[in-house]
Coordinates of C-alpha atoms in Angstrom, one line a residue:
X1069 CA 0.0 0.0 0.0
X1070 CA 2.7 2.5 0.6
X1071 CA 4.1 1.6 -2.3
X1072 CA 0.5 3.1 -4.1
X1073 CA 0.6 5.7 -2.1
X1074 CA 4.0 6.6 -3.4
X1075 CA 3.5 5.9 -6.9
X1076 CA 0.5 7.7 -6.7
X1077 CA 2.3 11.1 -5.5
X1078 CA 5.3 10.7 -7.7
X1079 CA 2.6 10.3 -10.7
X1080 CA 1.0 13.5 -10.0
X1081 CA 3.9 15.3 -9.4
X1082 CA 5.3 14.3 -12.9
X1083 CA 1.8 15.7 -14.1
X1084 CA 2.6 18.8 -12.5
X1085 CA 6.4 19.1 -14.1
X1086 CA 4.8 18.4 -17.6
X1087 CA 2.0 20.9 -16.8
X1088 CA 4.3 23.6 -18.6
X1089 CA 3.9 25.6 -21.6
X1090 CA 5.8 25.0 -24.8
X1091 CA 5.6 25.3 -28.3
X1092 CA 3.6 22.8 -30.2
X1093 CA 5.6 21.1 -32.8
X1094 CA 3.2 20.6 -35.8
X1095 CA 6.5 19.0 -37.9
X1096 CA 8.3 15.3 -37.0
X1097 CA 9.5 15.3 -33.6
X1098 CA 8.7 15.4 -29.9
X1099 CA 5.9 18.0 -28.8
X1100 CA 4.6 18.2 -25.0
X1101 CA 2.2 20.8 -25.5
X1102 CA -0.7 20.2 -25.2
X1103 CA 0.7 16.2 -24.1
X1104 CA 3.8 14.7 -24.8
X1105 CA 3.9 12.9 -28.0
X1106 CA 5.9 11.7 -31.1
X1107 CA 5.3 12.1 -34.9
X1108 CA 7.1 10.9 -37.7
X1109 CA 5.6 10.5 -41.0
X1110 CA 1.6 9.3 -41.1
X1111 CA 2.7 8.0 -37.3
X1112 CA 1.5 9.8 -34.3
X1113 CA 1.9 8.6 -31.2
X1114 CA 0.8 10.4 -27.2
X1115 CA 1.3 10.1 -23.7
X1116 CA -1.8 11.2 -22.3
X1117 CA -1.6 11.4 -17.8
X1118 CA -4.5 11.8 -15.4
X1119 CA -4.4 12.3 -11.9
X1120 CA -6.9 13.1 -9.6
X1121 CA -7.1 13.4 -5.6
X1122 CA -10.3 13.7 -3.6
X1123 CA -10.8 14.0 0.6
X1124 CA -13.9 13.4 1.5
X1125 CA -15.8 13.2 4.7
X1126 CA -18.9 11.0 5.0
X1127 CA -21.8 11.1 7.9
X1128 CA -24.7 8.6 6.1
X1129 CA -27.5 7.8 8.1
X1130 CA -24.8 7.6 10.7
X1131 CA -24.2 9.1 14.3
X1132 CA -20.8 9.2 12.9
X1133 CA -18.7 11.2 10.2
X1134 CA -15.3 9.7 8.8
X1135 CA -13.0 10.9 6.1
X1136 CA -11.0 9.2 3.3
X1137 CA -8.7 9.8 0.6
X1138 CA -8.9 8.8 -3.0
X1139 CA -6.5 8.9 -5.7
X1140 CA -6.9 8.1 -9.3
X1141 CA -3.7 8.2 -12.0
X1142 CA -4.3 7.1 -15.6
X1143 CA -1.9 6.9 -17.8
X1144 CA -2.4 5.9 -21.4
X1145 CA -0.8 5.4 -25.0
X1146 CA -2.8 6.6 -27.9
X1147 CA -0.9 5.9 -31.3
X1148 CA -2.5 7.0 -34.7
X1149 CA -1.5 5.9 -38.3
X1150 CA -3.1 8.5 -40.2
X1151 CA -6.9 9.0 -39.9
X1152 CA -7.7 5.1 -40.2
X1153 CA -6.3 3.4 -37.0
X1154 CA -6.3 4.3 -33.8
X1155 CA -4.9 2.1 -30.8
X1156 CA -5.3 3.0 -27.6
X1157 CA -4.5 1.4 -23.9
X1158 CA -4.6 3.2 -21.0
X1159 CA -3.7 2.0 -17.3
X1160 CA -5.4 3.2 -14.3
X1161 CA -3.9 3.1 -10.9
X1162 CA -6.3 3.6 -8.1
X1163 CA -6.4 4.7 -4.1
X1164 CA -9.0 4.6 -1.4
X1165 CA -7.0 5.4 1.9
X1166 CA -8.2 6.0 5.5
X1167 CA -11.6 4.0 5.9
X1168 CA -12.4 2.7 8.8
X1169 CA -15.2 0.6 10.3
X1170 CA -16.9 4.1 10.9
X1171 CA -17.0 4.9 7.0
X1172 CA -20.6 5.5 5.7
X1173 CA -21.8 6.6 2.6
X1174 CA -19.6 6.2 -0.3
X1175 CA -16.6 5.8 2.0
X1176 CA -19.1 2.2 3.6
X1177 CA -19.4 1.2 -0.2
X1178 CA -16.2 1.3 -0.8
X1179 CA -14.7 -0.7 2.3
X1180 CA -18.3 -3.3 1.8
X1181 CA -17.0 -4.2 -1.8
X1182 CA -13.1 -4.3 -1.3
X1183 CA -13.1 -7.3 1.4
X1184 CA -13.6 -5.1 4.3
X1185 CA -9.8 -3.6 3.6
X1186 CA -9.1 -0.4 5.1
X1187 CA -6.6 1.0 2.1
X1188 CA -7.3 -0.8 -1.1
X1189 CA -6.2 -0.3 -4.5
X1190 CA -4.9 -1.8 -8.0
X1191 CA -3.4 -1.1 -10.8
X1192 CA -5.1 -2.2 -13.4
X1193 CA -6.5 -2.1 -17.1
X1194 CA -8.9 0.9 -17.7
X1195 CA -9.6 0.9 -21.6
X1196 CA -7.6 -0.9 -24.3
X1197 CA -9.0 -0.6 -27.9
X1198 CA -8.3 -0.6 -31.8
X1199 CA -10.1 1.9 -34.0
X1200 CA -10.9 1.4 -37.6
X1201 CA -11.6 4.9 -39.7
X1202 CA -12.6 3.5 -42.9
X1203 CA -14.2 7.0 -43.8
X1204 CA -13.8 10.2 -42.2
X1205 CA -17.7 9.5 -40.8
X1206 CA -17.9 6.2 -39.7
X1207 CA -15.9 4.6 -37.0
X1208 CA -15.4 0.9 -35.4
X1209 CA -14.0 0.1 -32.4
X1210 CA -13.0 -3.4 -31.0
X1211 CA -11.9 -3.5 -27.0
X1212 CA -12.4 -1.8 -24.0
X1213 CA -13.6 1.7 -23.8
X1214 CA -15.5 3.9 -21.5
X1215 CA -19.0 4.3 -23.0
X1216 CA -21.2 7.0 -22.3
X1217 CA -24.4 7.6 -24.1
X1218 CA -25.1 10.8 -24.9
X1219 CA -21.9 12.7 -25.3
X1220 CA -20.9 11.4 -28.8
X1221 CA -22.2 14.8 -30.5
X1222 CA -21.2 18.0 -28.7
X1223 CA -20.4 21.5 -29.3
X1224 CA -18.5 24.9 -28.3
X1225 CA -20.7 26.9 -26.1
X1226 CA -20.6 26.1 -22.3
X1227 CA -24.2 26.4 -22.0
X1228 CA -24.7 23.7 -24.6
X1229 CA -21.6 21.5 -23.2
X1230 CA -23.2 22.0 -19.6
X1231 CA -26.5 20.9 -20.9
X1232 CA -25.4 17.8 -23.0
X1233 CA -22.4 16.7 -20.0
X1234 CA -24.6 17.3 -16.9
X1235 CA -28.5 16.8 -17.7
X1236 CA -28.9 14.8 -20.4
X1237 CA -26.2 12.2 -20.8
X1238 CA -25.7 8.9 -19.4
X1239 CA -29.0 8.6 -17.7
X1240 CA -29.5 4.8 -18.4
X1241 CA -25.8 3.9 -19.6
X1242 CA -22.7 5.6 -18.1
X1243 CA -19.0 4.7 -16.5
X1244 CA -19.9 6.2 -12.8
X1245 CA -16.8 8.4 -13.4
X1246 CA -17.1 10.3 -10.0
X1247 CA -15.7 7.3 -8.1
X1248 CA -12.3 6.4 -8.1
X1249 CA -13.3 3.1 -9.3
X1250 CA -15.3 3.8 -12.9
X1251 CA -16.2 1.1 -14.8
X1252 CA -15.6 0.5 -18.8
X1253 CA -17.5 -1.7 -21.4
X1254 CA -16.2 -4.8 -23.1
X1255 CA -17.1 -5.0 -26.8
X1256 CA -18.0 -3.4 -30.1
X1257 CA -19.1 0.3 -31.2
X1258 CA -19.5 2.0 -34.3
X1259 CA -20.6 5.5 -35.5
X1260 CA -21.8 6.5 -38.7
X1261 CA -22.7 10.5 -39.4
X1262 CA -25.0 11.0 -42.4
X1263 CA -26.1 14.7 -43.1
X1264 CA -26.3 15.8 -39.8
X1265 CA -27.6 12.5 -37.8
X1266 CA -25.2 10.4 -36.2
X1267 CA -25.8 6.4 -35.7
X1268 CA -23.8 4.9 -32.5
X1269 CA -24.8 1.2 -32.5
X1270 CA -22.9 -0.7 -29.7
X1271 CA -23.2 -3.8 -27.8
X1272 CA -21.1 -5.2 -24.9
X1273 CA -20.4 -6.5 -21.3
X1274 CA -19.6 -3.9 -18.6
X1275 CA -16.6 -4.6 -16.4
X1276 CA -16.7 -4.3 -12.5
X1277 CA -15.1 -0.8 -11.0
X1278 CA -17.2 1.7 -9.5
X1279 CA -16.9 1.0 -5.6
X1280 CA -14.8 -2.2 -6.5
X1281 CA -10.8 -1.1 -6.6
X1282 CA -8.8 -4.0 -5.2
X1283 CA -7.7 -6.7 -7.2
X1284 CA -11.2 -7.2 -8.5
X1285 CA -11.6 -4.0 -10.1
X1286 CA -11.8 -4.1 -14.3
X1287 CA -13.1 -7.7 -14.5
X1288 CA -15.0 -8.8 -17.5
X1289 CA -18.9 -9.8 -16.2
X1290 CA -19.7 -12.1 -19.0
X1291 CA -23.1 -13.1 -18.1
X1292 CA -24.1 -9.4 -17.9
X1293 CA -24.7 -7.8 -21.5
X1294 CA -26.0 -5.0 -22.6
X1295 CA -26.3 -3.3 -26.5
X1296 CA -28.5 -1.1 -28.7
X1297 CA -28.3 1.6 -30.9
X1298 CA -28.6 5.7 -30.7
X1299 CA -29.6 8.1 -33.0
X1300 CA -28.7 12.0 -32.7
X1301 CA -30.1 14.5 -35.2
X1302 CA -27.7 17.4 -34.2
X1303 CA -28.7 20.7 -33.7
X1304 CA -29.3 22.3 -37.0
X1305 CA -30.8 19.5 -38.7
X1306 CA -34.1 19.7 -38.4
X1307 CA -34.3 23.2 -35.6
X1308 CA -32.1 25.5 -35.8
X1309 CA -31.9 25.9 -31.9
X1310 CA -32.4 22.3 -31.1
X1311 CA -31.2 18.7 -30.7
X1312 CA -33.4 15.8 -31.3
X1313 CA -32.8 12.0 -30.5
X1314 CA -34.2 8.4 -30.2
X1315 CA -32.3 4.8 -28.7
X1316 CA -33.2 1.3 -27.9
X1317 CA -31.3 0.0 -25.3
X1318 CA -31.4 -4.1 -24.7
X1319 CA -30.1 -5.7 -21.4
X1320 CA -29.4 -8.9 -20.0
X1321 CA -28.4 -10.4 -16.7
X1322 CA -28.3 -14.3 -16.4
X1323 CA -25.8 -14.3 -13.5
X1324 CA -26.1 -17.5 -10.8
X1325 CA -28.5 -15.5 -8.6
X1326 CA -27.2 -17.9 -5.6
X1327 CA -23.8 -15.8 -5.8
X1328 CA -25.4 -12.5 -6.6
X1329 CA -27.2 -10.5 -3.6
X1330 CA -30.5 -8.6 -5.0
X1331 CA -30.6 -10.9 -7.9
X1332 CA -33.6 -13.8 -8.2
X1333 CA -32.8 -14.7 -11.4
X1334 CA -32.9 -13.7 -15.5
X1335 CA -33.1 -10.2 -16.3
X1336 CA -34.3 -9.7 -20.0
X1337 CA -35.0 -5.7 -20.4
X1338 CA -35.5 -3.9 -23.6
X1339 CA -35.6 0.3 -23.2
X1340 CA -37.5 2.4 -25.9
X1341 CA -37.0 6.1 -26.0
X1342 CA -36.0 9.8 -27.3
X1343 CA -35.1 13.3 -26.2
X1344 CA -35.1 16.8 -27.1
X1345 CA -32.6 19.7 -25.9
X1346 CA -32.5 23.0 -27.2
X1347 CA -31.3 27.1 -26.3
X1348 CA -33.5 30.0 -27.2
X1349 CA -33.2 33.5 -27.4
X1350 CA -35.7 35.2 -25.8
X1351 CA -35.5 39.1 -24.6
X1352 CA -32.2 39.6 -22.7
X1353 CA -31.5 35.9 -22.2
X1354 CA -31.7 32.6 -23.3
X1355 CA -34.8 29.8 -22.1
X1356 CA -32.8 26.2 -22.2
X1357 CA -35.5 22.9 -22.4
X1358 CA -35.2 19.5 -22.1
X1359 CA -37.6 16.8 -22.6
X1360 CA -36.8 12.9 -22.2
X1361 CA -38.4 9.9 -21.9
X1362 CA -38.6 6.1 -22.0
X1363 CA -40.6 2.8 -22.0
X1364 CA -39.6 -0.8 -20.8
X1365 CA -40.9 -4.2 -21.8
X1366 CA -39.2 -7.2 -21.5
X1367 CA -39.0 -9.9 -18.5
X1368 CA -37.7 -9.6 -14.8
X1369 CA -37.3 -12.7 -12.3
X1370 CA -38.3 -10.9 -9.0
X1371 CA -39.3 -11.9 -5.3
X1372 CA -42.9 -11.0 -4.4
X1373 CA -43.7 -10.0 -0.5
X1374 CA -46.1 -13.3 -0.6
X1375 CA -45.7 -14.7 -4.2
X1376 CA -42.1 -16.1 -4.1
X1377 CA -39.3 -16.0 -6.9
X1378 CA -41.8 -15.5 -10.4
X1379 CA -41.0 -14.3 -14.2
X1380 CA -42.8 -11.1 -14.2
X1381 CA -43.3 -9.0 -17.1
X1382 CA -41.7 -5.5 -17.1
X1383 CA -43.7 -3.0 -18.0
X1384 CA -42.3 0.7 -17.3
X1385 CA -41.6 3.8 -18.1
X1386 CA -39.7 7.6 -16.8
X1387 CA -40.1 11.3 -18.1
X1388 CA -37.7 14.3 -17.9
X1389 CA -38.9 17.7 -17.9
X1390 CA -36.4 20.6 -17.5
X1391 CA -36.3 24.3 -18.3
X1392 CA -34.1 26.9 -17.9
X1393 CA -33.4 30.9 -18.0
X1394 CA -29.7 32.1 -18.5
X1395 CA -28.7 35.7 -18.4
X1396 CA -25.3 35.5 -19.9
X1397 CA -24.6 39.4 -20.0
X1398 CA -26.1 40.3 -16.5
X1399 CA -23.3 40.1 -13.1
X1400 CA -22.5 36.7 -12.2
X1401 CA -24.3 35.1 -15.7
X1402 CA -27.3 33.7 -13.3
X1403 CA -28.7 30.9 -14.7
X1404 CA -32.2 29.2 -12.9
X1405 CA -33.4 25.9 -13.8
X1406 CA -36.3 24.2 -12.9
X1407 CA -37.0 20.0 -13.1
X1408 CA -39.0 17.1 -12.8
X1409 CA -37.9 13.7 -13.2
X1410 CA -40.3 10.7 -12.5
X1411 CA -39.8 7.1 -12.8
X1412 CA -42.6 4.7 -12.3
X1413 CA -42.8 2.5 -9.4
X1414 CA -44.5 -0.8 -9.0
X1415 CA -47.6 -0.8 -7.0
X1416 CA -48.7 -4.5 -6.4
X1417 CA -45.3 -6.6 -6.1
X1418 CA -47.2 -9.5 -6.1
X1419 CA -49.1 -9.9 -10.2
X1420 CA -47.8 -10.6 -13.3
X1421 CA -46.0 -7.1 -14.0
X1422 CA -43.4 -5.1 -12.7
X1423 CA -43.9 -1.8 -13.2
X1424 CA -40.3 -0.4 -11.5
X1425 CA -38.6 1.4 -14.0
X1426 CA -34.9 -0.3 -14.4
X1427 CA -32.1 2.5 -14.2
X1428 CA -29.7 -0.5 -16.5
X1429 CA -26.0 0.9 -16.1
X1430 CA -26.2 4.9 -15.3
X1431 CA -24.0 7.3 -13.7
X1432 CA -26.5 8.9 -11.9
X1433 CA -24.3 11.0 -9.6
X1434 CA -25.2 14.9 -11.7
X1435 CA -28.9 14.1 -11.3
X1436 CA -30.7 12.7 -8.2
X1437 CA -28.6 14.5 -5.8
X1438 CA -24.7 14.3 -4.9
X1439 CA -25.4 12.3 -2.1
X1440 CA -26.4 9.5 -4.7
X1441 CA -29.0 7.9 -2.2
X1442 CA -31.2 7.0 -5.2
X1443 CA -31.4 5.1 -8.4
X1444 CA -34.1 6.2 -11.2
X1445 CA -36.8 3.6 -9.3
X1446 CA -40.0 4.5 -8.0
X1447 CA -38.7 8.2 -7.8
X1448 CA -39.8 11.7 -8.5
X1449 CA -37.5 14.3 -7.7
X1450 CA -37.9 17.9 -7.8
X1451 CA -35.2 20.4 -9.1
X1452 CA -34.1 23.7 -8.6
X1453 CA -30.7 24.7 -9.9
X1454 CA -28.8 28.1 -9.7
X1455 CA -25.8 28.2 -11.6
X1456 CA -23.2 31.4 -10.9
X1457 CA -20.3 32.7 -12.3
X1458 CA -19.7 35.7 -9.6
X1459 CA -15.7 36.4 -10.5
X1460 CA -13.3 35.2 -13.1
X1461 CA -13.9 31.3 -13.7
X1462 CA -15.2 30.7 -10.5
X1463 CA -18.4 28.6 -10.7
X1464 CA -21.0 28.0 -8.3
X1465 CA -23.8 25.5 -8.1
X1466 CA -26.4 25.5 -6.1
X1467 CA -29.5 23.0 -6.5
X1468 CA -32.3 21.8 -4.2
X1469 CA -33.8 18.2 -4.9
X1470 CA -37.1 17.6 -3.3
X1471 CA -38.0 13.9 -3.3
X1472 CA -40.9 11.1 -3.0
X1473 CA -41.5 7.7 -4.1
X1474 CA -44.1 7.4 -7.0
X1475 CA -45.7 4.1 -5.1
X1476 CA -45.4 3.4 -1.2
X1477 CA -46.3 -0.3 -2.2
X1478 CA -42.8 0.0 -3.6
X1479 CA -39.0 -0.1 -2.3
X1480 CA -36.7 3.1 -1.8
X1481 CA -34.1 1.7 -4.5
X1482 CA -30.2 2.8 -4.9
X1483 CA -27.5 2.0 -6.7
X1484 CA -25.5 2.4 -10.0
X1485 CA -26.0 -0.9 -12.1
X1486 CA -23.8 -4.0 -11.9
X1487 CA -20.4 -3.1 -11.1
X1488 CA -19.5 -6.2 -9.1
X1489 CA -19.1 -10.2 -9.7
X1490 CA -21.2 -11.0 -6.5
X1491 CA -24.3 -8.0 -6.6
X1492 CA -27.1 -7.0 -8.7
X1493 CA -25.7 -3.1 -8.3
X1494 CA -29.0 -2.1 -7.0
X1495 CA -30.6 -2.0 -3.6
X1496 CA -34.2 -2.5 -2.2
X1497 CA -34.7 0.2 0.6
X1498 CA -36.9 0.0 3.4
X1499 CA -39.9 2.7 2.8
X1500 CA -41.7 2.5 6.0
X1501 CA -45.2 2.6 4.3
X1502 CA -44.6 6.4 3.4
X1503 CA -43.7 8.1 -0.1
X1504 CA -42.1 10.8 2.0
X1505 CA -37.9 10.7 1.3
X1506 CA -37.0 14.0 2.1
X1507 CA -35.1 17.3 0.3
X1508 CA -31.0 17.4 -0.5
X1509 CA -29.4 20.8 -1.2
X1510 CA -26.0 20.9 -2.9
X1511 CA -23.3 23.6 -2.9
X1512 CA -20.3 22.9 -5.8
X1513 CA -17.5 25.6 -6.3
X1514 CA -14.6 24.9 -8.5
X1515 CA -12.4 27.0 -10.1
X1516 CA -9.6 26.1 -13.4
X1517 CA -6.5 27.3 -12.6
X1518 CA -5.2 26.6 -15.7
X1519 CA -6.0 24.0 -18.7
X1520 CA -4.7 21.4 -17.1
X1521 CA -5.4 21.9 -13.2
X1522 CA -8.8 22.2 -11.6
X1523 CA -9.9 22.9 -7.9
X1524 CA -13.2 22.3 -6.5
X1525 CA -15.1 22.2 -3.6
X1526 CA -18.7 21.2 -2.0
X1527 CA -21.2 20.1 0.6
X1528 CA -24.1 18.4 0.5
X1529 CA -27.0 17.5 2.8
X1530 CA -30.3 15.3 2.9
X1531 CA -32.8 16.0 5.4
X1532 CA -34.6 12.4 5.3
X1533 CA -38.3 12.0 5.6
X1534 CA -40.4 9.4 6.7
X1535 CA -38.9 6.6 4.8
X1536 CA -36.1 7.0 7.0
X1537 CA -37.7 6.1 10.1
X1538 CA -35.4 3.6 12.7
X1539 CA -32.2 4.4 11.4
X1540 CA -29.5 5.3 13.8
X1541 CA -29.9 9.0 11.8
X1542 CA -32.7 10.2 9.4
X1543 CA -30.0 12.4 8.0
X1544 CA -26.6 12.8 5.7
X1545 CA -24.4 14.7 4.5
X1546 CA -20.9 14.7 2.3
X1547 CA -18.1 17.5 1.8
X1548 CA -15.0 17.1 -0.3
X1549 CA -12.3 19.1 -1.6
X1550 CA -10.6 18.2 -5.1
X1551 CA -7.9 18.6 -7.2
X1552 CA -7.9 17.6 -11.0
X1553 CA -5.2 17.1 -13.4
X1554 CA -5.4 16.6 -17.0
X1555 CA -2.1 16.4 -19.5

């Protein structure tokens, strides 16, 4: 461990050493700005470094608070022959320090799925794929890669990247990237852009990560699959202002459900759905709005208060509604949003169908809260977000959630999708017969220093409601300070 620990530092403070300016050397030759790398000829090779370090102090539910440390360095390799092949392996050496049998919250979930072990960590794999160009618009690639839906078509304005990075992407499929964990995917992809639209059709088998970072962290889970396709008509293709888009996501789970706690049996889930996101003028401002939604059909082996283990049908669905008012030319470039997002819940868990709505492999950290208490599962949650920019870069966030269950016949669920060997990745909560969860508010700060370093800060806190009842605390709360390198 104090070998990590050491590694860890020395990697960050090479990060720091190459964090200097220089000249970019378009012709043969070594370059370093704005990585290190090497061309010669059609061949192109970089060095590409990562580091990041995160303290954090945890009180979940608990009459205790604890703090930890994590540290994440990636390094990685990205070689390019011209515009048609692309290989690229990254390593990812990872650092949870200072838990403790006190540790609650994320700082609990990380010492539950690492063997109990105070200081884990591992070096290990992160993403190792080839990449086939065989024209400028279509794309293969063959490996391991980080996939998150969504992001594949972005553009230049902060409000739009904001938008794109923060509400609407990776809602049912996502690498968790705020843990020091992650996870990646196992598989195939490939993109095709046709006159404005772009086709991402993908399928594959996640790895563990997440919470998991010990020896166990980046394993393939073969009996776990998931695949689909996504469709993006980019802004400009049919609106002018706005982005439209459509996916069908299919998902499988046929793990032993004798070694996997939370699972009964096969999961066979099939997702329908679209989205819309657009910016508009309007007087001294700009009104932002998105819409999103999704159906769910397929099969789900569940456990029924007085039925037993039973195939039941799923039958589901979720809907997004946000809109926004920025005033980019006013003090401080205020910018109020308001939200709803609702996903069904199951109110007789006995019959023939399950109506919970299955959150498949998110990253659902940016939405439901920072205290990540909740999966998209019997939920509605009510949003208010201020965004700031008082002085220089500085940004501030501010949001309030206020939440419920949409059926007290249903569970209180949690979780982020399967990111270990031995669980389903989601958890059924006690609800106490009430619908009543309770309100979060969020504070973020954080403040780029320069391109490649970034500082942040923030609290938050959940005052829990009813459904909260007989634990040791109805409340929690979470602060952490970061620092974020990128090279």
């Amino acid at each position: 461990m104090h070998r990590l620990q050491v590694s860890a530092a020395a990697s960050g403070l090479l990060i720091l050493l190459l964090a200097t300016p220089a000249a970019f050397a378009d012709e043969d030759g070594l370059h370093y700005q704005p990585h290190v790398g090497f061309s010669h000829g059609d061949h192109h090779a970089d060095l590409r470094l990562e580091f990041r370090y995160r303290w954090a102090d945890w009180k979940a539910f608990s009459q205790k608070s604890d703090a930890f440390h994590g540290l994440r360095t990636r390094f990685a390799l990205d070689y390019r022959f011209r515009k048609r092949f692309r290989l690229f392996a990254q390593g990812q050496q990872t650092a949870v320090l200072g838990l403790s049998g006190n540790s609650s919250g994320a700082g609990g979930l990380y010492r539950a799925n690492n063997n109990g072990k105070d200081n884990p960590g591992s070096v290990r794999v992160s993403q190792l794929f080839a990449q086939f160009d065989p024209t400028p618009d279509a794309q293969i690639r063959v490996g391991r890669e980080f996939v998150k839906l969504g992001t594949l078509v972005e553009y230049d304005e902060p409000n739009w990247k904001f938008l794109k990075a923060k509400r609407l992407s990776q809602r049912l499929l996502g690498t968790v990237g705020w843990t020091h964990g992650e996870r990646a995917y196992d598989g195939v992809t490939a993109r095709l852009g046709l006159d404005g639209h772009l086709f991402h059709a993908f399928v594959s088998e996640p790895t563990t990560g997440v919470f998991v970072v010990d020896k166990d962290a980046y394993k393939s889970q073969k009996h776990v699959i998931v695949g689909g396709l996504d469709w993006t008509a980019e802004r400009g293709t049919f609106f002018d202002d706005s982005e439209v888009g459509g996916f069908l996501i299919g998902y499988s789970d046929d793990r032993n459900p004798a070694k996997v706690a939370g699972l009964f049996g096969n999961i066979t889930v099939v997702t329908l759905g679209g989205s819309w996101l657009g910016v508009y003028p309007a007087g001294p401002g700009r009104v932002d709005a998105l819409l999103w939604g999704a159906f769910q059909f397929g099969k789900y082996k569940d456990a029924g208060p007085t039925s037993g283990v039973r195939n039941r049908d799923q039958r589901a669905g979720a809907l997004i509604a946000e809109v926004g008012y920025q005033l980019p030319d006013v003090w401080s470039k205020p910018w109020l949003r308001f939200g709803v997002n609702w996903a069904s819940g199951d109110s007789n868990l006995d019959d023939d169908d399950r109506n919970t709505f299955f959150n498949i492999l998110p990253t659902n950290h940016m939405y439901y809260g920072y205290l990540d208490q909740f999966a998209f599962q019997n939920l509605i949650d009510l949003l208010v977000q201020l965004k700031l920019a008082p002085v220089g870069k500085l940004g501030l966030e501010l949001a309030y959630h206020r939440f419920w269950l949409q059926e007290d016949a249903d569970f209180r669920w949690s979780g982020t999708g399967a990111f270990s060997r031995v669980n389903l990745g989601y958890v059924r909560n006690a609800q106490n017969g009430s619908t009543d969860v309770g309100h979060e508010l969020d504070l973020v700060a954080s403040y780029p220093l320069n391109r490649w370093l970034t500082v942040s800060a923030g609290y938050a806190h959940l005052w829990g409601g009813k459904v909260f009842n007989g634990l040791p605390d109805d409340d929690a709360s979470f602060g952490y300070v970061q620092a974020a390198f990128k090279y």
